[in-house]
PDB file of C-alpha atoms and ligand atoms in Angstrom:
ATOM      1  CA  MET A   1      43.479 117.949 131.226  1.00  0.00           C
ATOM      2  CA  SER A   2      46.827 119.937 132.005  1.00  0.00           C
ATOM      3  CA  ASP A   3      47.464 122.237 130.150  1.00  0.00           C
ATOM      4  CA  GLN A   4      51.479 121.358 129.200  1.00  0.00           C
ATOM      5  CA  VAL A   5      52.050 121.164 125.666  1.00  0.00           C
ATOM      6  CA  PRO A   6      51.006 117.091 125.323  1.00  0.00           C
ATOM      7  CA  LEU A   7      54.274 115.476 124.621  1.00  0.00           C
ATOM      8  CA  MET A   8      52.278 113.854 120.803  1.00  0.00           C
ATOM      9  CA  GLU A   9      49.048 114.911 119.678  1.00  0.00           C
ATOM     10  CA  LEU A  10      46.655 113.379 116.431  1.00  0.00           C
ATOM     11  CA  LYS A  11      44.258 115.657 115.799  1.00  0.00           C
ATOM     12  CA  ARG A  12      41.488 114.657 113.370  1.00  0.00           C
ATOM     13  CA  ILE A  13      43.660 111.063 111.686  1.00  0.00           C
ATOM     14  CA  THR A  14      41.716 110.443 108.832  1.00  0.00           C
ATOM     15  CA  LYS A  15      43.747 107.354 107.054  1.00  0.00           C
ATOM     16  CA  VAL A  16      41.906 105.663 103.529  1.00  0.00           C
ATOM     17  CA  TYR A  17      43.636 103.677 102.089  1.00  0.00           C
ATOM     18  CA  PRO A  18      41.982 103.226  98.273  1.00  0.00           C
ATOM     19  CA  GLY A  19      42.786  99.854  96.512  1.00  0.00           C
ATOM     20  CA  ALA A  20      41.336  98.272  93.936  1.00  0.00           C
ATOM     21  CA  GLY A  21      37.680  97.819  94.572  1.00  0.00           C
ATOM     22  CA  GLU A  22      36.478 100.695  97.523  1.00  0.00           C
ATOM     23  CA  PRO A  23      38.316 102.825  99.497  1.00  0.00           C
ATOM     24  CA  ALA A  24      39.090 101.338 103.066  1.00  0.00           C
ATOM     25  CA  HIS A  25      38.702 103.638 105.783  1.00  0.00           C
ATOM     26  CA  VAL A  26      41.050 102.828 108.831  1.00  0.00           C
ATOM     27  CA  LEU A  27      41.037 105.380 110.811  1.00  0.00           C
ATOM     28  CA  ASN A  28      37.798 108.390 110.788  1.00  0.00           C
ATOM     29  CA  ASN A  29      38.906 112.010 113.153  1.00  0.00           C
ATOM     30  CA  VAL A  30      41.205 110.498 115.666  1.00  0.00           C
ATOM     31  CA  ASP A  31      42.441 112.973 118.120  1.00  0.00           C
ATOM     32  CA  LEU A  32      45.177 111.658 120.867  1.00  0.00           C
ATOM     33  CA  ARG A  33      47.404 113.110 123.380  1.00  0.00           C
ATOM     34  CA  VAL A  34      50.345 111.288 125.180  1.00  0.00           C
ATOM     35  CA  SER A  35      51.043 113.147 127.973  1.00  0.00           C
ATOM     36  CA  ALA A  36      55.367 112.938 128.694  1.00  0.00           C
ATOM     37  CA  GLY A  37      55.761 109.516 130.515  1.00  0.00           C
ATOM     38  CA  GLU A  38      52.886 107.972 130.412  1.00  0.00           C
ATOM     39  CA  SER A  39      52.211 104.700 130.226  1.00  0.00           C
ATOM     40  CA  LEU A  40      49.537 103.800 127.225  1.00  0.00           C
ATOM     41  CA  ALA A  41      47.904 100.678 125.193  1.00  0.00           C
ATOM     42  CA  ILE A  42      45.787 100.772 122.105  1.00  0.00           C
ATOM     43  CA  ILE A  43      44.340  98.029 122.243  1.00  0.00           C
ATOM     44  CA  GLY A  44      41.416  96.462 119.250  1.00  0.00           C
ATOM     45  CA  PRO A  45      41.122  92.741 116.726  1.00  0.00           C
ATOM     46  CA  SER A  46      43.160  92.565 113.963  1.00  0.00           C
ATOM     47  CA  GLY A  47      42.602  94.785 111.184  1.00  0.00           C
ATOM     48  CA  CYS A  48      41.342  97.733 113.002  1.00  0.00           C
ATOM     49  CA  GLY A  49      44.090  99.845 111.872  1.00  0.00           C
ATOM     50  CA  LYS A  50      46.496  99.786 114.840  1.00  0.00           C
ATOM     51  CA  SER A  51      49.635  99.018 113.404  1.00  0.00           C
ATOM     52  CA  THR A  52      48.124 101.809 110.606  1.00  0.00           C
ATOM     53  CA  LEU A  53      47.537 104.083 113.617  1.00  0.00           C
ATOM     54  CA  LEU A  54      51.018 103.711 115.408  1.00  0.00           C
ATOM     55  CA  ASN A  55      52.425 104.278 111.754  1.00  0.00           C
ATOM     56  CA  ILE A  56      51.232 107.237 111.210  1.00  0.00           C
ATOM     57  CA  MET A  57      52.440 108.448 115.075  1.00  0.00           C
ATOM     58  CA  GLY A  58      55.857 107.592 114.234  1.00  0.00           C
ATOM     59  CA  THR A  59      56.209 109.724 111.153  1.00  0.00           C
ATOM     60  CA  LEU A  60      56.958 106.160 109.167  1.00  0.00           C
ATOM     61  CA  ASP A  61      53.584 107.046 107.389  1.00  0.00           C
ATOM     62  CA  GLY A  62      51.227 110.440 106.914  1.00  0.00           C
ATOM     63  CA  PRO A  63      47.391 110.190 107.383  1.00  0.00           C
ATOM     64  CA  THR A  64      45.113 111.491 104.101  1.00  0.00           C
ATOM     65  CA  SER A  65      44.195 114.076 106.594  1.00  0.00           C
ATOM     66  CA  GLY A  66      44.722 115.785 109.612  1.00  0.00           C
ATOM     67  CA  THR A  67      47.530 116.920 112.216  1.00  0.00           C
ATOM     68  CA  VAL A  68      50.709 115.293 113.893  1.00  0.00           C
ATOM     69  CA  ASN A  69      52.237 117.624 116.553  1.00  0.00           C
ATOM     70  CA  PHE A  70      55.419 116.240 118.689  1.00  0.00           C
ATOM     71  CA  ASP A  71      56.481 118.662 121.607  1.00  0.00           C
ATOM     72  CA  GLY A  72      54.238 121.146 119.750  1.00  0.00           C
ATOM     73  CA  ARG A  73      56.179 120.978 116.691  1.00  0.00           C
ATOM     74  CA  ASN A  74      54.648 119.111 113.516  1.00  0.00           C
ATOM     75  CA  MET A  75      56.250 116.253 112.665  1.00  0.00           C
ATOM     76  CA  LEU A  76      53.776 116.882 109.024  1.00  0.00           C
ATOM     77  CA  THR A  77      56.190 119.769 107.469  1.00  0.00           C
ATOM     78  CA  LEU A  78      59.675 118.205 108.275  1.00  0.00           C
ATOM     79  CA  ASN A  79      60.906 117.267 104.733  1.00  0.00           C
ATOM     80  CA  ASP A  80      61.798 113.265 104.781  1.00  0.00           C
ATOM     81  CA  ARG A  81      65.933 113.976 105.793  1.00  0.00           C
ATOM     82  CA  GLU A  82      64.173 115.835 108.670  1.00  0.00           C
ATOM     83  CA  ARG A  83      61.968 114.072 109.355  1.00  0.00           C
ATOM     84  CA  ALA A  84      64.266 110.152 109.343  1.00  0.00           C
ATOM     85  CA  ASP A  85      66.534 112.244 112.031  1.00  0.00           C
ATOM     86  CA  PHE A  86      64.187 112.881 114.040  1.00  0.00           C
ATOM     87  CA  ARG A  87      62.617 109.260 114.219  1.00  0.00           C
ATOM     88  CA  ASN A  88      66.783 108.249 115.269  1.00  0.00           C
ATOM     89  CA  ARG A  89      67.128 110.718 117.732  1.00  0.00           C
ATOM     90  CA  SER A  90      63.848 111.179 119.524  1.00  0.00           C
ATOM     91  CA  LEU A  91      61.493 108.061 118.435  1.00  0.00           C
ATOM     92  CA  GLY A  92      63.317 104.000 119.275  1.00  0.00           C
ATOM     93  CA  PHE A  93      60.445 101.573 117.832  1.00  0.00           C
ATOM     94  CA  VAL A  94      60.151  97.432 118.367  1.00  0.00           C
ATOM     95  CA  PHE A  95      58.059  95.615 116.017  1.00  0.00           C
ATOM     96  CA  GLN A  96      56.353  91.500 116.720  1.00  0.00           C
ATOM     97  CA  PHE A  97      59.204  90.118 114.571  1.00  0.00           C
ATOM     98  CA  HIS A  98      62.839  91.425 116.087  1.00  0.00           C
ATOM     99  CA  HIS A  99      64.075  91.822 113.088  1.00  0.00           C
ATOM    100  CA  LEU A 100      67.915  91.323 114.747  1.00  0.00           C
ATOM    101  CA  LEU A 101      70.659  90.577 111.449  1.00  0.00           C
ATOM    102  CA  PRO A 102      71.433  87.302 112.732  1.00  0.00           C
ATOM    103  CA  GLN A 103      75.153  87.913 111.531  1.00  0.00           C
ATOM    104  CA  CYS A 104      75.070  90.709 114.488  1.00  0.00           C
ATOM    105  CA  THR A 105      76.222  89.999 117.677  1.00  0.00           C
ATOM    106  CA  ALA A 106      73.174  91.180 120.670  1.00  0.00           C
ATOM    107  CA  LEU A 107      75.943  93.943 121.407  1.00  0.00           C
ATOM    108  CA  GLU A 108      76.712  94.642 117.718  1.00  0.00           C
ATOM    109  CA  ASN A 109      72.449  95.300 116.531  1.00  0.00           C
ATOM    110  CA  VAL A 110      71.812  97.611 119.827  1.00  0.00           C
ATOM    111  CA  LEU A 111      74.535  99.406 117.997  1.00  0.00           C
ATOM    112  CA  VAL A 112      73.021  99.396 114.497  1.00  0.00           C
ATOM    113  CA  PRO A 113      71.046 102.954 115.500  1.00  0.00           C
ATOM    114  CA  THR A 114      74.124 104.793 116.787  1.00  0.00           C
ATOM    115  CA  LEU A 115      76.384 104.239 113.148  1.00  0.00           C
ATOM    116  CA  VAL A 116      74.628 107.038 111.863  1.00  0.00           C
ATOM    117  CA  ASN A 117      76.146 109.040 113.983  1.00  0.00           C
ATOM    118  CA  ARG A 118      79.468 107.284 114.253  1.00  0.00           C
ATOM    119  CA  GLN A 119      79.973 104.905 116.816  1.00  0.00           C
ATOM    120  CA  THR A 120      81.642 106.495 119.333  1.00  0.00           C
ATOM    121  CA  GLU A 121      82.559 104.805 123.122  1.00  0.00           C
ATOM    122  CA  HIS A 122      79.838 106.386 124.462  1.00  0.00           C
ATOM    123  CA  ALA A 123      77.295 104.496 122.901  1.00  0.00           C
ATOM    124  CA  ARG A 124      78.920 101.142 123.210  1.00  0.00           C
ATOM    125  CA  ALA A 125      79.321 101.928 127.022  1.00  0.00           C
ATOM    126  CA  ARG A 126      75.195 102.665 126.343  1.00  0.00           C
ATOM    127  CA  GLY A 127      75.117  99.712 124.585  1.00  0.00           C
ATOM    128  CA  THR A 128      76.569  97.385 127.441  1.00  0.00           C
ATOM    129  CA  HIS A 129      74.383  99.289 130.226  1.00  0.00           C
ATOM    130  CA  LEU A 130      71.496  98.749 128.282  1.00  0.00           C
ATOM    131  CA  LEU A 131      72.155  95.286 127.190  1.00  0.00           C
ATOM    132  CA  ASP A 132      72.968  94.320 130.891  1.00  0.00           C
ATOM    133  CA  ARG A 133      69.135  96.205 132.323  1.00  0.00           C
ATOM    134  CA  VAL A 134      66.981  94.145 129.835  1.00  0.00           C
ATOM    135  CA  GLY A 135      69.490  90.837 131.403  1.00  0.00           C
ATOM    136  CA  LEU A 136      71.812  89.740 129.280  1.00  0.00           C
ATOM    137  CA  ALA A 137      74.580  91.012 130.167  1.00  0.00           C
ATOM    138  CA  SER A 138      76.559  87.553 129.281  1.00  0.00           C
ATOM    139  CA  ARG A 139      74.685  87.552 126.662  1.00  0.00           C
ATOM    140  CA  MET A 140      76.097  90.333 124.621  1.00  0.00           C
ATOM    141  CA  HIS A 141      78.142  88.852 121.861  1.00  0.00           C
ATOM    142  CA  ALA A 142      75.371  86.078 121.004  1.00  0.00           C
ATOM    143  CA  ARG A 143      74.650  85.959 117.712  1.00  0.00           C
ATOM    144  CA  PRO A 144      69.991  85.825 117.598  1.00  0.00           C
ATOM    145  CA  GLY A 145      70.569  82.256 116.276  1.00  0.00           C
ATOM    146  CA  GLU A 146      71.236  81.550 119.638  1.00  0.00           C
ATOM    147  CA  LEU A 147      69.174  83.489 121.802  1.00  0.00           C
ATOM    148  CA  SER A 148      65.446  82.615 122.759  1.00  0.00           C
ATOM    149  CA  GLY A 149      62.843  84.650 121.157  1.00  0.00           C
ATOM    150  CA  GLY A 150      62.085  86.191 124.468  1.00  0.00           C
ATOM    151  CA  GLU A 151      65.774  87.356 124.568  1.00  0.00           C
ATOM    152  CA  CYS A 152      65.600  88.500 121.283  1.00  0.00           C
ATOM    153  CA  GLN A 153      63.355  90.999 121.593  1.00  0.00           C
ATOM    154  CA  ARG A 154      65.193  92.520 124.488  1.00  0.00           C
ATOM    155  CA  VAL A 155      68.202  93.027 122.865  1.00  0.00           C
ATOM    156  CA  ALA A 156      65.061  94.615 120.385  1.00  0.00           C
ATOM    157  CA  VAL A 157      64.195  96.842 123.645  1.00  0.00           C
ATOM    158  CA  ALA A 158      67.642  97.687 124.332  1.00  0.00           C
ATOM    159  CA  ARG A 159      68.501  98.517 120.516  1.00  0.00           C
ATOM    160  CA  ALA A 160      65.270 100.749 120.599  1.00  0.00           C
ATOM    161  CA  LEU A 161      66.544 102.647 123.902  1.00  0.00           C
ATOM    162  CA  ILE A 162      70.289 102.891 122.746  1.00  0.00           C
ATOM    163  CA  ASN A 163      69.599 106.726 121.236  1.00  0.00           C
ATOM    164  CA  SER A 164      67.384 107.602 124.826  1.00  0.00           C
ATOM    165  CA  PRO A 165      64.025 108.710 122.461  1.00  0.00           C
ATOM    166  CA  ARG A 166      61.713 110.320 125.142  1.00  0.00           C
ATOM    167  CA  LEU A 167      58.334 107.839 122.777  1.00  0.00           C
ATOM    168  CA  LEU A 168      58.522 104.151 122.480  1.00  0.00           C
ATOM    169  CA  LEU A 169      56.747 102.872 119.863  1.00  0.00           C
ATOM    170  CA  ALA A 170      56.051  99.248 120.364  1.00  0.00           C
ATOM    171  CA  ASP A 171      53.523  97.257 117.335  1.00  0.00           C
ATOM    172  CA  GLU A 172      52.740  94.093 119.098  1.00  0.00           C
ATOM    173  CA  PRO A 173      55.947  93.339 121.065  1.00  0.00           C
ATOM    174  CA  THR A 174      54.976  90.216 122.756  1.00  0.00           C
ATOM    175  CA  GLY A 175      53.341  88.895 120.471  1.00  0.00           C
ATOM    176  CA  SER A 176      55.256  86.794 119.374  1.00  0.00           C
ATOM    177  CA  LEU A 177      56.453  85.547 122.784  1.00  0.00           C
ATOM    178  CA  SER A 178      55.170  83.322 125.164  1.00  0.00           C
ATOM    179  CA  ARG A 179      51.955  84.449 127.768  1.00  0.00           C
ATOM    180  CA  GLU A 180      54.280  84.404 130.244  1.00  0.00           C
ATOM    181  CA  GLY A 181      57.425  86.060 128.048  1.00  0.00           C
ATOM    182  CA  ALA A 182      55.030  87.951 127.187  1.00  0.00           C
ATOM    183  CA  LEU A 183      54.504  89.585 130.824  1.00  0.00           C
ATOM    184  CA  ASP A 184      57.818  89.306 131.568  1.00  0.00           C
ATOM    185  CA  LEU A 185      58.159  91.884 128.402  1.00  0.00           C
ATOM    186  CA  THR A 186      55.818  94.022 129.702  1.00  0.00           C
ATOM    187  CA  THR A 187      57.153  94.441 133.206  1.00  0.00           C
ATOM    188  CA  LEU A 188      60.537  95.383 131.533  1.00  0.00           C
ATOM    189  CA  LEU A 189      58.833  97.688 128.727  1.00  0.00           C
ATOM    190  CA  LEU A 190      56.841  99.526 131.700  1.00  0.00           C
ATOM    191  CA  GLU A 191      60.313  99.388 134.477  1.00  0.00           C
ATOM    192  CA  LEU A 192      62.273 101.329 131.353  1.00  0.00           C
ATOM    193  CA  ASN A 193      59.402 104.075 131.241  1.00  0.00           C
ATOM    194  CA  ARG A 194      58.971 104.077 134.627  1.00  0.00           C
ATOM    195  CA  GLU A 195      62.411 104.738 135.310  1.00  0.00           C
ATOM    196  CA  GLU A 196      64.328 106.609 131.745  1.00  0.00           C
ATOM    197  CA  HIS A 197      60.857 108.553 131.738  1.00  0.00           C
ATOM    198  CA  ILE A 198      60.940 106.841 128.586  1.00  0.00           C
ATOM    199  CA  THR A 199      56.785 107.110 127.216  1.00  0.00           C
ATOM    200  CA  LEU A 200      55.393 104.179 126.125  1.00  0.00           C
ATOM    201  CA  VAL A 201      52.079 103.705 124.286  1.00  0.00           C
ATOM    202  CA  ALA A 202      52.185 100.055 123.285  1.00  0.00           C
ATOM    203  CA  VAL A 203      49.631  97.969 120.732  1.00  0.00           C
ATOM    204  CA  THR A 204      48.784  94.825 121.652  1.00  0.00           C
ATOM    205  CA  HIS A 205      46.319  91.907 121.658  1.00  0.00           C
ATOM    206  CA  SER A 206      46.701  90.791 124.955  1.00  0.00           C
ATOM    207  CA  LEU A 207      44.390  92.373 127.651  1.00  0.00           C
ATOM    208  CA  GLU A 208      45.871  90.993 129.884  1.00  0.00           C
ATOM    209  CA  VAL A 209      49.207  93.025 128.526  1.00  0.00           C
ATOM    210  CA  ALA A 210      46.650  95.763 127.774  1.00  0.00           C
ATOM    211  CA  GLU A 211      45.864  96.072 131.869  1.00  0.00           C
ATOM    212  CA  MET A 212      49.751  95.813 133.220  1.00  0.00           C
ATOM    213  CA  MET A 213      49.785  99.367 131.548  1.00  0.00           C
ATOM    214  CA  GLY A 214      49.195 103.543 132.692  1.00  0.00           C
ATOM    215  CA  SER A 215      45.625 103.652 130.169  1.00  0.00           C
ATOM    216  CA  VAL A 216      43.758 101.639 127.324  1.00  0.00           C
ATOM    217  CA  LEU A 217      42.644 103.012 124.801  1.00  0.00           C
ATOM    218  CA  GLU A 218      40.389 100.690 121.455  1.00  0.00           C
ATOM    219  CA  LEU A 219      40.524 101.477 118.258  1.00  0.00           C
ATOM    220  CA  LYS A 220      36.925 100.451 117.069  1.00  0.00           C
ATOM    221  CA  ASN A 221      35.378 101.389 114.193  1.00  0.00           C
ATOM    222  CA  GLY A 222      38.488 103.991 113.236  1.00  0.00           C
ATOM    223  CA  ALA A 223      37.934 106.161 116.789  1.00  0.00           C
ATOM    224  CA  LEU A 224      39.106 105.524 119.854  1.00  0.00           C
ATOM    225  CA  ILE A 225      37.399 104.761 123.105  1.00  0.00           C
ATOM    226  CA  VAL A 226      39.071 105.324 126.353  1.00  0.00           C
ATOM    227  CA  ARG A 227      38.989 102.495 127.862  1.00  0.00           C
ATOM    228  CA  ARG A 228      40.562 103.370 131.289  1.00  0.00           C
ATOM    229  CA  GLY A 229      42.719 106.675 132.434  1.00  0.00           C
ATOM    230  CA  ASN A 230      43.697 109.476 128.611  1.00  0.00           C
ATOM    231  CA  ALA A 231      41.542 111.479 128.324  1.00  0.00           C
ATOM    232  CA  VAL A 232      41.480 112.194 123.748  1.00  0.00           C
TER     233      VAL A 232
HETATM  234  P1  ADP B 301      45.751  95.935 113.053  1.00  0.00           P
HETATM  235  O1  ADP B 301      47.764  97.009 112.971  1.00  0.00           O
HETATM  236  O2  ADP B 301      45.256  96.392 114.181  1.00  0.00           O
HETATM  237  O3  ADP B 301      45.891  94.936 112.500  1.00  0.00           O
HETATM  238  P2  ADP B 301      46.810  97.577 110.316  1.00  0.00           P
HETATM  239  O4  ADP B 301      46.859  98.788 110.412  1.00  0.00           O
HETATM  240  O5  ADP B 301      47.148  96.631 109.242  1.00  0.00           O
HETATM  241  O6  ADP B 301      45.273  96.981 111.550  1.00  0.00           O
HETATM  242  O7  ADP B 301      45.457  97.306 109.197  1.00  0.00           O
HETATM  243  C1  ADP B 301      43.952  98.272 109.120  1.00  0.00           C
HETATM  244  C2  ADP B 301      43.019  97.848 107.708  1.00  0.00           C
HETATM  245  O8  ADP B 301      43.696  98.566 107.048  1.00  0.00           O
HETATM  246  C3  ADP B 301      43.069  96.281 107.381  1.00  0.00           C
HETATM  247  O9  ADP B 301      42.270  96.324 106.607  1.00  0.00           O
HETATM  248  C4  ADP B 301      44.723  96.431 105.493  1.00  0.00           C
HETATM  249  O10 ADP B 301      44.220  96.073 104.809  1.00  0.00           O
HETATM  250  C5  ADP B 301      44.401  98.041 105.328  1.00  0.00           C
HETATM  251  N1  ADP B 301      45.778  98.129 104.806  1.00  0.00           N
HETATM  252  C6  ADP B 301      46.713  98.477 106.159  1.00  0.00           C
HETATM  253  N2  ADP B 301      47.840  98.953 105.987  1.00  0.00           N
HETATM  254  C7  ADP B 301      47.815  99.009 103.940  1.00  0.00           C
HETATM  255  C8  ADP B 301      48.307  99.662 102.705  1.00  0.00           C
HETATM  256  N3  ADP B 301      49.742  99.369 102.654  1.00  0.00           N
HETATM  257  N4  ADP B 301      47.321  99.635 101.388  1.00  0.00           N
HETATM  258  C9  ADP B 301      45.808  98.918 101.741  1.00  0.00           C
HETATM  259  N5  ADP B 301      45.192  99.261 102.979  1.00  0.00           N
HETATM  260  C10 ADP B 301      46.198  98.482 103.912  1.00  0.00           C
HETATM  261 MG1   MG B 302      49.052  95.652 113.140  1.00  0.00          MG
END
């Protein structure tokens, strides 16, 4: 294992949902190190806790116990505002459903995350560049209703990258696409991972998608098992 500080490190992460009946122990002492530049798939059946784990990595949810470090910094000591700022600057998110604003064009949707810091000419130029990069140069001014599912997901990828995040967290990014669309989108994500040096962590239940990534981990009974690559 390298001595370098990992980009993201989870230590002894436990997550218990109290619930009405028996508490659900979803994550049980999970350790994970993600190195800068790697591409990592997390697989496992529905309900095993993949989204829970990704949401904890994205500081969208907190663990019951354990620590979450990003670039050597403890994320759990940040206040809400600092955490939101960290997410906006350093993380990009892609979900199964694109969550684009229907009344806005592709380009306007891509620029939404830049509105917090006021929209600049630079942001517009980067948004145009990213839409071109994801193959939508001729569809920048189309609204989501005029785009296919795969095209909307490409807009969502461009939106996730607009603030040049270091880590892209994708939760079933290909879950709503055809097999061909899923393989195309995964190819695109891996090209962006290599070209822009964006670390990629993707949750998927497609083994075919997972096999395209650098490392594969399986979440099983609340624990992570290395299937290929990444030394947890
Ligand atoms: P996956 O993404 O692998 O399908 P999830 O992380 O969404 O799994 O869910 C893991 C388990 O935790 C499931 O049994 C789910 O019902 C439960 N769970 C998820 N979120 C909550 C919540 N907010 N409250 C209670 N239980 C939850
Ligand atoms: Mg899920």
